[in-house]
Amino acid sequence: MRWNETVLDGLGGAVDYISYHNYVNTEEGKPYSLFRKIKAADRGLAALGAFIRENCPDSVDNWQVWYRFPPRQDRIRIAFDEWGIWEAGGPPYGTTNTYEWRHGLATAYFLNAIHRNARHVGIANWAQMVNILAPIMTDETASVRQTTFFPLREYRAKGLKENVKAEAVSPAMDTDVGSLDVSATIDRERGRLNLFVVNLNPKALKTRIVFENCKADKLIRTTVLSAASLDARNTLDDPAGNVVATATDTDPGKADEITFKGESVTICEFALSGR
């Protein structure tokens, strides 16, 4: 944080964002290390956000006119402008990664962390989109959507206006990693709440849903992303194939008790009471 302190002390009136980068990889023989590292990134975003709130006032006073440009007009936020998954890969620089379904789960895990830190993250970019650490791979004749593409697409389509706190109580898979990881977004004007759930457990988990400070009594739709195994992947050798199944259910049943498929991403869309 000392570097951030120095930068913000000198530039705090002039900048709108401070950049934060984080790539994660899997340690050999430790499959859940990927998710532990995303948890660490989650904590890092929260710590930087807290530092900004404590050390950078929302408004800028005593701005010197000789700067010849106006000060920032709002509080400083985080530009999470490079994040993603960087395993040992092919050239250039080991950045040609072929992603498996576990990386798709990790992408959703990362997106949940970004939701949780939405208060202080203003920009979040998966920096490389094609061929380099990318959700889309191409060659001279074809293109393929990697497993990481599908969570990015669904979270983009189903994220709502603001984040709301969500917590999961579930069996532990590994140190610091529980079976379920959750986030939630809400649009109060439309009367919608969307719950995003990553289940790392190979087993399906039946989970009771409890709402506080709002009532979402109607489950409108569920979207489930899954694959046959954690090692499943899409490749340019079979550009027409797709290992990621996307199942949508518009009559999913109870709103207060949901079964989450093993090793899956589930997005639950609720209507708030009175809508």
PDB file of N, CA, C and O in Angstrom, residues 64-140:
ATOM      1  N   GLN A  64      -5.063  23.910  -7.114  1.00  0.00           N
ATOM      2  CA  GLN A  64      -4.244  25.006  -7.617  1.00  0.00           C
ATOM      3  C   GLN A  64      -4.596  25.325  -9.068  1.00  0.00           C
ATOM      4  O   GLN A  64      -4.621  24.433  -9.920  1.00  0.00           O
ATOM      5  N   VAL A  65      -4.865  26.593  -9.358  1.00  0.00           N
ATOM      6  CA  VAL A  65      -5.303  26.974 -10.702  1.00  0.00           C
ATOM      7  C   VAL A  65      -4.216  26.752 -11.735  1.00  0.00           C
ATOM      8  O   VAL A  65      -4.509  26.605 -12.934  1.00  0.00           O
ATOM      9  N   TRP A  66      -2.945  26.710 -11.303  1.00  0.00           N
ATOM     10  CA  TRP A  66      -1.887  26.538 -12.300  1.00  0.00           C
ATOM     11  C   TRP A  66      -1.868  25.142 -12.914  1.00  0.00           C
ATOM     12  O   TRP A  66      -1.152  24.901 -13.881  1.00  0.00           O
ATOM     13  N   TYR A  67      -2.664  24.204 -12.375  1.00  0.00           N
ATOM     14  CA  TYR A  67      -2.758  22.894 -13.025  1.00  0.00           C
ATOM     15  C   TYR A  67      -3.383  23.007 -14.415  1.00  0.00           C
ATOM     16  O   TYR A  67      -3.148  22.162 -15.279  1.00  0.00           O
ATOM     17  N   ARG A  68      -4.216  24.039 -14.637  1.00  0.00           N
ATOM     18  CA  ARG A  68      -4.839  24.313 -15.938  1.00  0.00           C
ATOM     19  C   ARG A  68      -5.815  23.218 -16.390  1.00  0.00           C
ATOM     20  O   ARG A  68      -6.111  23.101 -17.573  1.00  0.00           O
ATOM     21  N   PHE A  69      -6.258  22.404 -15.495  1.00  0.00           N
ATOM     22  CA  PHE A  69      -7.353  21.467 -15.762  1.00  0.00           C
ATOM     23  C   PHE A  69      -8.081  21.252 -14.445  1.00  0.00           C
ATOM     24  O   PHE A  69      -7.515  21.461 -13.369  1.00  0.00           O
ATOM     25  N   PRO A  70      -9.353  20.904 -14.510  1.00  0.00           N
ATOM     26  CA  PRO A  70     -10.128  20.795 -13.278  1.00  0.00           C
ATOM     27  C   PRO A  70      -9.751  19.551 -12.480  1.00  0.00           C
ATOM     28  O   PRO A  70      -9.231  18.578 -13.033  1.00  0.00           O
ATOM     29  N   PRO A  71     -10.046  19.557 -11.187  1.00  0.00           N
ATOM     30  CA  PRO A  71      -9.813  18.351 -10.383  1.00  0.00           C
ATOM     31  C   PRO A  71     -10.877  17.302 -10.679  1.00  0.00           C
ATOM     32  O   PRO A  71     -11.854  17.553 -11.379  1.00  0.00           O
ATOM     33  N   ARG A  72     -10.672  16.124 -10.139  1.00  0.00           N
ATOM     34  CA  ARG A  72     -11.696  15.086 -10.273  1.00  0.00           C
ATOM     35  C   ARG A  72     -12.985  15.573  -9.616  1.00  0.00           C
ATOM     36  O   ARG A  72     -12.973  16.349  -8.654  1.00  0.00           O
ATOM     37  N   GLN A  73     -14.090  15.068 -10.130  1.00  0.00           N
ATOM     38  CA  GLN A  73     -15.400  15.522  -9.672  1.00  0.00           C
ATOM     39  C   GLN A  73     -16.096  14.516  -8.768  1.00  0.00           C
ATOM     40  O   GLN A  73     -17.191  14.782  -8.263  1.00  0.00           O
ATOM     41  N   ASP A  74     -15.489  13.359  -8.560  1.00  0.00           N
ATOM     42  CA  ASP A  74     -16.110  12.308  -7.753  1.00  0.00           C
ATOM     43  C   ASP A  74     -15.006  11.592  -6.996  1.00  0.00           C
ATOM     44  O   ASP A  74     -13.816  11.893  -7.152  1.00  0.00           O
ATOM     45  N   ARG A  75     -15.376  10.623  -6.179  1.00  0.00           N
ATOM     46  CA  ARG A  75     -14.374   9.868  -5.429  1.00  0.00           C
ATOM     47  C   ARG A  75     -13.549   8.993  -6.361  1.00  0.00           C
ATOM     48  O   ARG A  75     -14.011   8.594  -7.432  1.00  0.00           O
ATOM     49  N   ILE A  76     -12.332   8.705  -5.966  1.00  0.00           N
ATOM     50  CA  ILE A  76     -11.459   7.824  -6.726  1.00  0.00           C
ATOM     51  C   ILE A  76     -11.992   6.402  -6.637  1.00  0.00           C
ATOM     52  O   ILE A  76     -12.423   5.938  -5.582  1.00  0.00           O
ATOM     53  N   ARG A  77     -11.952   5.713  -7.762  1.00  0.00           N
ATOM     54  CA  ARG A  77     -12.369   4.314  -7.791  1.00  0.00           C
ATOM     55  C   ARG A  77     -11.253   3.457  -8.391  1.00  0.00           C
ATOM     56  O   ARG A  77     -10.266   3.977  -8.906  1.00  0.00           O
ATOM     57  N   ILE A  78     -11.419   2.161  -8.318  1.00  0.00           N
ATOM     58  CA  ILE A  78     -10.424   1.215  -8.823  1.00  0.00           C
ATOM     59  C   ILE A  78     -10.729   0.882 -10.277  1.00  0.00           C
ATOM     60  O   ILE A  78     -11.870   0.584 -10.626  1.00  0.00           O
ATOM     61  N   ALA A  79      -9.694   0.932 -11.112  1.00  0.00           N
ATOM     62  CA  ALA A  79      -9.777   0.391 -12.469  1.00  0.00           C
ATOM     63  C   ALA A  79      -9.113  -0.978 -12.445  1.00  0.00           C
ATOM     64  O   ALA A  79      -7.884  -1.083 -12.457  1.00  0.00           O
ATOM     65  N   PHE A  80      -9.922  -2.014 -12.357  1.00  0.00           N
ATOM     66  CA  PHE A  80      -9.406  -3.389 -12.361  1.00  0.00           C
ATOM     67  C   PHE A  80      -9.207  -3.754 -13.826  1.00  0.00           C
ATOM     68  O   PHE A  80      -9.924  -4.568 -14.397  1.00  0.00           O
ATOM     69  N   ASP A  81      -8.190  -3.107 -14.440  1.00  0.00           N
ATOM     70  CA  ASP A  81      -8.124  -3.080 -15.901  1.00  0.00           C
ATOM     71  C   ASP A  81      -7.291  -4.198 -16.508  1.00  0.00           C
ATOM     72  O   ASP A  81      -7.131  -4.247 -17.731  1.00  0.00           O
ATOM     73  N   GLU A  82      -6.773  -5.091 -15.692  1.00  0.00           N
ATOM     74  CA  GLU A  82      -6.252  -6.361 -16.193  1.00  0.00           C
ATOM     75  C   GLU A  82      -6.521  -7.417 -15.141  1.00  0.00           C
ATOM     76  O   GLU A  82      -6.004  -7.351 -14.032  1.00  0.00           O
ATOM     77  N   TRP A  83      -7.360  -8.378 -15.508  1.00  0.00           N
ATOM     78  CA  TRP A  83      -7.571  -9.532 -14.646  1.00  0.00           C
ATOM     79  C   TRP A  83      -7.827 -10.735 -15.534  1.00  0.00           C
ATOM     80  O   TRP A  83      -8.277 -10.598 -16.674  1.00  0.00           O
ATOM     81  N   GLY A  84      -7.519 -11.888 -15.022  1.00  0.00           N
ATOM     82  CA  GLY A  84      -7.754 -13.082 -15.816  1.00  0.00           C
ATOM     83  C   GLY A  84      -6.972 -14.265 -15.293  1.00  0.00           C
ATOM     84  O   GLY A  84      -6.454 -14.252 -14.179  1.00  0.00           O
ATOM     85  N   ILE A  85      -6.872 -15.300 -16.128  1.00  0.00           N
ATOM     86  CA  ILE A  85      -6.240 -16.567 -15.763  1.00  0.00           C
ATOM     87  C   ILE A  85      -5.064 -16.794 -16.709  1.00  0.00           C
ATOM     88  O   ILE A  85      -5.236 -16.808 -17.927  1.00  0.00           O
ATOM     89  N   TRP A  86      -3.882 -16.958 -16.130  1.00  0.00           N
ATOM     90  CA  TRP A  86      -2.665 -17.092 -16.916  1.00  0.00           C
ATOM     91  C   TRP A  86      -1.927 -18.350 -16.468  1.00  0.00           C
ATOM     92  O   TRP A  86      -1.118 -18.336 -15.554  1.00  0.00           O
ATOM     93  N   GLU A  87      -2.245 -19.449 -17.121  1.00  0.00           N
ATOM     94  CA  GLU A  87      -1.516 -20.680 -16.883  1.00  0.00           C
ATOM     95  C   GLU A  87      -0.284 -20.727 -17.794  1.00  0.00           C
ATOM     96  O   GLU A  87      -0.152 -19.929 -18.733  1.00  0.00           O
ATOM     97  N   ALA A  88       0.630 -21.655 -17.528  1.00  0.00           N
ATOM     98  CA  ALA A  88       1.762 -21.840 -18.427  1.00  0.00           C
ATOM     99  C   ALA A  88       1.228 -22.270 -19.786  1.00  0.00           C
ATOM    100  O   ALA A  88       0.509 -23.263 -19.903  1.00  0.00           O
ATOM    101  N   GLY A  89       1.529 -21.503 -20.818  1.00  0.00           N
ATOM    102  CA  GLY A  89       0.966 -21.776 -22.140  1.00  0.00           C
ATOM    103  C   GLY A  89       2.007 -21.665 -23.231  1.00  0.00           C
ATOM    104  O   GLY A  89       3.215 -21.652 -22.980  1.00  0.00           O
ATOM    105  N   GLY A  90       1.536 -21.549 -24.453  1.00  0.00           N
ATOM    106  CA  GLY A  90       2.420 -21.463 -25.606  1.00  0.00           C
ATOM    107  C   GLY A  90       2.848 -20.036 -25.893  1.00  0.00           C
ATOM    108  O   GLY A  90       2.438 -19.094 -25.201  1.00  0.00           O
ATOM    109  N   PRO A  91       3.673 -19.855 -26.900  1.00  0.00           N
ATOM    110  CA  PRO A  91       4.135 -18.511 -27.259  1.00  0.00           C
ATOM    111  C   PRO A  91       2.979 -17.663 -27.773  1.00  0.00           C
ATOM    112  O   PRO A  91       1.972 -18.203 -28.242  1.00  0.00           O
ATOM    113  N   PRO A  92       3.081 -16.323 -27.670  1.00  0.00           N
ATOM    114  CA  PRO A  92       4.206 -15.588 -27.102  1.00  0.00           C
ATOM    115  C   PRO A  92       4.122 -15.470 -25.581  1.00  0.00           C
ATOM    116  O   PRO A  92       3.038 -15.287 -25.022  1.00  0.00           O
ATOM    117  N   TYR A  93       5.254 -15.597 -24.928  1.00  0.00           N
ATOM    118  CA  TYR A  93       5.389 -15.378 -23.484  1.00  0.00           C
ATOM    119  C   TYR A  93       4.474 -16.271 -22.646  1.00  0.00           C
ATOM    120  O   TYR A  93       4.048 -15.891 -21.563  1.00  0.00           O
ATOM    121  N   GLY A  94       4.150 -17.451 -23.162  1.00  0.00           N
ATOM    122  CA  GLY A  94       3.300 -18.354 -22.399  1.00  0.00           C
ATOM    123  C   GLY A  94       1.856 -17.914 -22.294  1.00  0.00           C
ATOM    124  O   GLY A  94       1.111 -18.383 -21.434  1.00  0.00           O
ATOM    125  N   THR A  95       1.419 -17.031 -23.203  1.00  0.00           N
ATOM    126  CA  THR A  95       0.079 -16.446 -23.088  1.00  0.00           C
ATOM    127  C   THR A  95      -0.984 -17.151 -23.927  1.00  0.00           C
ATOM    128  O   THR A  95      -2.153 -16.777 -23.862  1.00  0.00           O
ATOM    129  N   THR A  96      -0.602 -18.152 -24.731  1.00  0.00           N
ATOM    130  CA  THR A  96      -1.604 -18.895 -25.485  1.00  0.00           C
ATOM    131  C   THR A  96      -2.151 -19.990 -24.585  1.00  0.00           C
ATOM    132  O   THR A  96      -1.541 -21.045 -24.419  1.00  0.00           O
ATOM    133  N   ASN A  97      -3.267 -19.717 -23.964  1.00  0.00           N
ATOM    134  CA  ASN A  97      -3.870 -20.636 -23.007  1.00  0.00           C
ATOM    135  C   ASN A  97      -5.106 -21.292 -23.589  1.00  0.00           C
ATOM    136  O   ASN A  97      -5.982 -20.613 -24.146  1.00  0.00           O
ATOM    137  N   THR A  98      -5.188 -22.607 -23.465  1.00  0.00           N
ATOM    138  CA  THR A  98      -6.407 -23.339 -23.801  1.00  0.00           C
ATOM    139  C   THR A  98      -7.124 -23.629 -22.487  1.00  0.00           C
ATOM    140  O   THR A  98      -6.616 -24.372 -21.648  1.00  0.00           O
ATOM    141  N   TYR A  99      -8.272 -23.018 -22.300  1.00  0.00           N
ATOM    142  CA  TYR A  99      -8.956 -23.062 -21.011  1.00  0.00           C
ATOM    143  C   TYR A  99      -9.888 -24.271 -20.904  1.00  0.00           C
ATOM    144  O   TYR A  99     -10.572 -24.637 -21.865  1.00  0.00           O
ATOM    145  N   GLU A 100      -9.907 -24.853 -19.717  1.00  0.00           N
ATOM    146  CA  GLU A 100     -10.780 -25.972 -19.390  1.00  0.00           C
ATOM    147  C   GLU A 100     -11.982 -25.460 -18.597  1.00  0.00           C
ATOM    148  O   GLU A 100     -12.047 -24.282 -18.246  1.00  0.00           O
ATOM    149  N   TRP A 101     -12.911 -26.374 -18.289  1.00  0.00           N
ATOM    150  CA  TRP A 101     -14.109 -25.936 -17.582  1.00  0.00           C
ATOM    151  C   TRP A 101     -13.778 -25.382 -16.196  1.00  0.00           C
ATOM    152  O   TRP A 101     -14.442 -24.477 -15.717  1.00  0.00           O
ATOM    153  N   ARG A 102     -12.733 -25.898 -15.530  1.00  0.00           N
ATOM    154  CA  ARG A 102     -12.373 -25.339 -14.230  1.00  0.00           C
ATOM    155  C   ARG A 102     -12.019 -23.867 -14.362  1.00  0.00           C
ATOM    156  O   ARG A 102     -12.249 -23.077 -13.437  1.00  0.00           O
ATOM    157  N   HIS A 103     -11.491 -23.471 -15.526  1.00  0.00           N
ATOM    158  CA  HIS A 103     -11.207 -22.049 -15.749  1.00  0.00           C
ATOM    159  C   HIS A 103     -12.499 -21.266 -15.984  1.00  0.00           C
ATOM    160  O   HIS A 103     -12.568 -20.076 -15.657  1.00  0.00           O
ATOM    161  N   GLY A 104     -13.500 -21.924 -16.557  1.00  0.00           N
ATOM    162  CA  GLY A 104     -14.810 -21.281 -16.656  1.00  0.00           C
ATOM    163  C   GLY A 104     -15.388 -21.016 -15.278  1.00  0.00           C
ATOM    164  O   GLY A 104     -15.922 -19.924 -15.007  1.00  0.00           O
ATOM    165  N   LEU A 105     -15.290 -22.003 -14.381  1.00  0.00           N
ATOM    166  CA  LEU A 105     -15.739 -21.799 -13.001  1.00  0.00           C
ATOM    167  C   LEU A 105     -14.950 -20.678 -12.341  1.00  0.00           C
ATOM    168  O   LEU A 105     -15.508 -19.843 -11.610  1.00  0.00           O
ATOM    169  N   ALA A 106     -13.642 -20.642 -12.587  1.00  0.00           N
ATOM    170  CA  ALA A 106     -12.803 -19.603 -11.990  1.00  0.00           C
ATOM    171  C   ALA A 106     -13.171 -18.220 -12.511  1.00  0.00           C
ATOM    172  O   ALA A 106     -13.099 -17.224 -11.773  1.00  0.00           O
ATOM    173  N   THR A 107     -13.571 -18.128 -13.766  1.00  0.00           N
ATOM    174  CA  THR A 107     -14.001 -16.839 -14.324  1.00  0.00           C
ATOM    175  C   THR A 107     -15.228 -16.327 -13.584  1.00  0.00           C
ATOM    176  O   THR A 107     -15.303 -15.143 -13.207  1.00  0.00           O
ATOM    177  N   ALA A 108     -16.206 -17.198 -13.360  1.00  0.00           N
ATOM    178  CA  ALA A 108     -17.396 -16.798 -12.599  1.00  0.00           C
ATOM    179  C   ALA A 108     -17.023 -16.445 -11.170  1.00  0.00           C
ATOM    180  O   ALA A 108     -17.577 -15.500 -10.584  1.00  0.00           O
ATOM    181  N   TYR A 109     -16.097 -17.184 -10.587  1.00  0.00           N
ATOM    182  CA  TYR A 109     -15.605 -16.902  -9.232  1.00  0.00           C
ATOM    183  C   TYR A 109     -15.011 -15.494  -9.175  1.00  0.00           C
ATOM    184  O   TYR A 109     -15.249 -14.733  -8.231  1.00  0.00           O
ATOM    185  N   PHE A 110     -14.230 -15.135 -10.188  1.00  0.00           N
ATOM    186  CA  PHE A 110     -13.652 -13.794 -10.287  1.00  0.00           C
ATOM    187  C   PHE A 110     -14.759 -12.743 -10.416  1.00  0.00           C
ATOM    188  O   PHE A 110     -14.709 -11.677  -9.781  1.00  0.00           O
ATOM    189  N   LEU A 111     -15.747 -13.010 -11.255  1.00  0.00           N
ATOM    190  CA  LEU A 111     -16.834 -12.051 -11.453  1.00  0.00           C
ATOM    191  C   LEU A 111     -17.631 -11.843 -10.169  1.00  0.00           C
ATOM    192  O   LEU A 111     -18.087 -10.723  -9.884  1.00  0.00           O
ATOM    193  N   ASN A 112     -17.804 -12.899  -9.375  1.00  0.00           N
ATOM    194  CA  ASN A 112     -18.450 -12.723  -8.075  1.00  0.00           C
ATOM    195  C   ASN A 112     -17.639 -11.776  -7.188  1.00  0.00           C
ATOM    196  O   ASN A 112     -18.205 -10.941  -6.478  1.00  0.00           O
ATOM    197  N   ALA A 113     -16.325 -11.920  -7.214  1.00  0.00           N
ATOM    198  CA  ALA A 113     -15.468 -11.025  -6.429  1.00  0.00           C
ATOM    199  C   ALA A 113     -15.621  -9.577  -6.884  1.00  0.00           C
ATOM    200  O   ALA A 113     -15.655  -8.648  -6.063  1.00  0.00           O
ATOM    201  N   ILE A 114     -15.728  -9.364  -8.184  1.00  0.00           N
ATOM    202  CA  ILE A 114     -15.916  -8.012  -8.712  1.00  0.00           C
ATOM    203  C   ILE A 114     -17.269  -7.462  -8.270  1.00  0.00           C
ATOM    204  O   ILE A 114     -17.382  -6.294  -7.876  1.00  0.00           O
ATOM    205  N   HIS A 115     -18.313  -8.284  -8.320  1.00  0.00           N
ATOM    206  CA  HIS A 115     -19.617  -7.849  -7.801  1.00  0.00           C
ATOM    207  C   HIS A 115     -19.499  -7.404  -6.341  1.00  0.00           C
ATOM    208  O   HIS A 115     -20.028  -6.358  -5.955  1.00  0.00           O
ATOM    209  N   ARG A 116     -18.811  -8.205  -5.527  1.00  0.00           N
ATOM    210  CA  ARG A 116     -18.714  -7.882  -4.101  1.00  0.00           C
ATOM    211  C   ARG A 116     -17.998  -6.565  -3.858  1.00  0.00           C
ATOM    212  O   ARG A 116     -18.236  -5.901  -2.844  1.00  0.00           O
ATOM    213  N   ASN A 117     -17.116  -6.198  -4.771  1.00  0.00           N
ATOM    214  CA  ASN A 117     -16.342  -4.967  -4.613  1.00  0.00           C
ATOM    215  C   ASN A 117     -16.860  -3.837  -5.494  1.00  0.00           C
ATOM    216  O   ASN A 117     -16.141  -2.866  -5.740  1.00  0.00           O
ATOM    217  N   ALA A 118     -18.099  -3.944  -5.935  1.00  0.00           N
ATOM    218  CA  ALA A 118     -18.651  -2.959  -6.869  1.00  0.00           C
ATOM    219  C   ALA A 118     -18.687  -1.557  -6.284  1.00  0.00           C
ATOM    220  O   ALA A 118     -18.694  -0.572  -7.031  1.00  0.00           O
ATOM    221  N   ARG A 119     -18.697  -1.447  -4.968  1.00  0.00           N
ATOM    222  CA  ARG A 119     -18.729  -0.118  -4.338  1.00  0.00           C
ATOM    223  C   ARG A 119     -17.523   0.724  -4.758  1.00  0.00           C
ATOM    224  O   ARG A 119     -17.629   1.943  -4.901  1.00  0.00           O
ATOM    225  N   HIS A 120     -16.375   0.072  -4.942  1.00  0.00           N
ATOM    226  CA  HIS A 120     -15.178   0.845  -5.251  1.00  0.00           C
ATOM    227  C   HIS A 120     -14.492   0.429  -6.547  1.00  0.00           C
ATOM    228  O   HIS A 120     -13.452   0.982  -6.890  1.00  0.00           O
ATOM    229  N   VAL A 121     -15.040  -0.538  -7.286  1.00  0.00           N
ATOM    230  CA  VAL A 121     -14.502  -0.880  -8.604  1.00  0.00           C
ATOM    231  C   VAL A 121     -15.369  -0.217  -9.668  1.00  0.00           C
ATOM    232  O   VAL A 121     -16.543  -0.540  -9.818  1.00  0.00           O
ATOM    233  N   GLY A 122     -14.785   0.713 -10.417  1.00  0.00           N
ATOM    234  CA  GLY A 122     -15.541   1.417 -11.445  1.00  0.00           C
ATOM    235  C   GLY A 122     -15.370   0.837 -12.828  1.00  0.00           C
ATOM    236  O   GLY A 122     -16.228   1.007 -13.694  1.00  0.00           O
ATOM    237  N   ILE A 123     -14.245   0.162 -13.064  1.00  0.00           N
ATOM    238  CA  ILE A 123     -13.949  -0.447 -14.359  1.00  0.00           C
ATOM    239  C   ILE A 123     -13.359  -1.827 -14.095  1.00  0.00           C
ATOM    240  O   ILE A 123     -12.524  -1.982 -13.201  1.00  0.00           O
ATOM    241  N   ALA A 124     -13.788  -2.822 -14.853  1.00  0.00           N
ATOM    242  CA  ALA A 124     -13.194  -4.154 -14.731  1.00  0.00           C
ATOM    243  C   ALA A 124     -13.127  -4.775 -16.119  1.00  0.00           C
ATOM    244  O   ALA A 124     -14.157  -4.994 -16.747  1.00  0.00           O
ATOM    245  N   ASN A 125     -11.927  -5.050 -16.597  1.00  0.00           N
ATOM    246  CA  ASN A 125     -11.735  -5.544 -17.962  1.00  0.00           C
ATOM    247  C   ASN A 125     -10.989  -6.873 -17.979  1.00  0.00           C
ATOM    248  O   ASN A 125      -9.917  -6.978 -17.370  1.00  0.00           O
ATOM    249  N   TRP A 126     -11.566  -7.867 -18.649  1.00  0.00           N
ATOM    250  CA  TRP A 126     -10.748  -9.001 -19.070  1.00  0.00           C
ATOM    251  C   TRP A 126      -9.948  -8.450 -20.256  1.00  0.00           C
ATOM    252  O   TRP A 126     -10.486  -8.217 -21.331  1.00  0.00           O
ATOM    253  N   ALA A 127      -8.656  -8.223 -20.059  1.00  0.00           N
ATOM    254  CA  ALA A 127      -7.918  -7.322 -20.942  1.00  0.00           C
ATOM    255  C   ALA A 127      -7.722  -7.871 -22.352  1.00  0.00           C
ATOM    256  O   ALA A 127      -7.706  -7.114 -23.322  1.00  0.00           O
ATOM    257  N   GLN A 128      -7.530  -9.170 -22.500  1.00  0.00           N
ATOM    258  CA  GLN A 128      -7.250  -9.737 -23.817  1.00  0.00           C
ATOM    259  C   GLN A 128      -8.465 -10.552 -24.274  1.00  0.00           C
ATOM    260  O   GLN A 128      -8.910 -11.448 -23.563  1.00  0.00           O
ATOM    261  N   MET A 129      -8.952 -10.268 -25.455  1.00  0.00           N
ATOM    262  CA  MET A 129     -10.203 -10.889 -25.899  1.00  0.00           C
ATOM    263  C   MET A 129     -10.012 -11.986 -26.941  1.00  0.00           C
ATOM    264  O   MET A 129     -10.854 -12.875 -27.068  1.00  0.00           O
ATOM    265  N   VAL A 130      -8.932 -11.926 -27.732  1.00  0.00           N
ATOM    266  CA  VAL A 130      -8.748 -12.898 -28.811  1.00  0.00           C
ATOM    267  C   VAL A 130      -7.308 -13.422 -28.800  1.00  0.00           C
ATOM    268  O   VAL A 130      -6.360 -12.633 -28.850  1.00  0.00           O
ATOM    269  N   ASN A 131      -7.171 -14.754 -28.675  1.00  0.00           N
ATOM    270  CA  ASN A 131      -5.927 -15.517 -28.837  1.00  0.00           C
ATOM    271  C   ASN A 131      -4.939 -15.400 -27.674  1.00  0.00           C
ATOM    272  O   ASN A 131      -4.261 -16.365 -27.361  1.00  0.00           O
ATOM    273  N   ILE A 132      -4.797 -14.253 -27.036  1.00  0.00           N
ATOM    274  CA  ILE A 132      -3.848 -14.084 -25.937  1.00  0.00           C
ATOM    275  C   ILE A 132      -4.620 -14.072 -24.626  1.00  0.00           C
ATOM    276  O   ILE A 132      -5.365 -13.131 -24.346  1.00  0.00           O
ATOM    277  N   LEU A 133      -4.475 -15.140 -23.805  1.00  0.00           N
ATOM    278  CA  LEU A 133      -5.220 -15.253 -22.541  1.00  0.00           C
ATOM    279  C   LEU A 133      -6.687 -14.930 -22.768  1.00  0.00           C
ATOM    280  O   LEU A 133      -7.294 -14.168 -22.021  1.00  0.00           O
ATOM    281  N   ALA A 134      -7.283 -15.542 -23.772  1.00  0.00           N
ATOM    282  CA  ALA A 134      -8.515 -15.002 -24.348  1.00  0.00           C
ATOM    283  C   ALA A 134      -9.694 -15.959 -24.289  1.00  0.00           C
ATOM    284  O   ALA A 134      -9.535 -17.172 -24.356  1.00  0.00           O
ATOM    285  N   PRO A 135     -10.906 -15.404 -24.207  1.00  0.00           N
ATOM    286  CA  PRO A 135     -12.117 -16.226 -24.305  1.00  0.00           C
ATOM    287  C   PRO A 135     -12.442 -16.675 -25.716  1.00  0.00           C
ATOM    288  O   PRO A 135     -13.292 -17.538 -25.909  1.00  0.00           O
ATOM    289  N   ILE A 136     -11.804 -16.083 -26.710  1.00  0.00           N
ATOM    290  CA  ILE A 136     -12.021 -16.469 -28.106  1.00  0.00           C
ATOM    291  C   ILE A 136     -10.667 -16.802 -28.733  1.00  0.00           C
ATOM    292  O   ILE A 136      -9.712 -16.040 -28.607  1.00  0.00           O
ATOM    293  N   MET A 137     -10.599 -17.970 -29.383  1.00  0.00           N
ATOM    294  CA  MET A 137      -9.381 -18.381 -30.081  1.00  0.00           C
ATOM    295  C   MET A 137      -9.672 -18.502 -31.571  1.00  0.00           C
ATOM    296  O   MET A 137     -10.751 -18.956 -31.966  1.00  0.00           O
ATOM    297  N   THR A 138      -8.711 -18.107 -32.383  1.00  0.00           N
ATOM    298  CA  THR A 138      -8.878 -18.176 -33.833  1.00  0.00           C
ATOM    299  C   THR A 138      -7.625 -18.758 -34.494  1.00  0.00           C
ATOM    300  O   THR A 138      -6.534 -18.744 -33.919  1.00  0.00           O
ATOM    301  N   ASP A 139      -7.815 -19.272 -35.694  1.00  0.00           N
ATOM    302  CA  ASP A 139      -6.693 -19.545 -36.592  1.00  0.00           C
ATOM    303  C   ASP A 139      -7.079 -19.018 -37.972  1.00  0.00           C
ATOM    304  O   ASP A 139      -8.007 -18.203 -38.100  1.00  0.00           O
ATOM    305  N   GLU A 140      -6.402 -19.480 -38.994  1.00  0.00           N
ATOM    306  CA  GLU A 140      -6.642 -18.935 -40.337  1.00  0.00           C
ATOM    307  C   GLU A 140      -8.028 -19.252 -40.877  1.00  0.00           C
ATOM    308  O   GLU A 140      -8.524 -18.574 -41.788  1.00  0.00           O
TER     309      GLU A 140
END
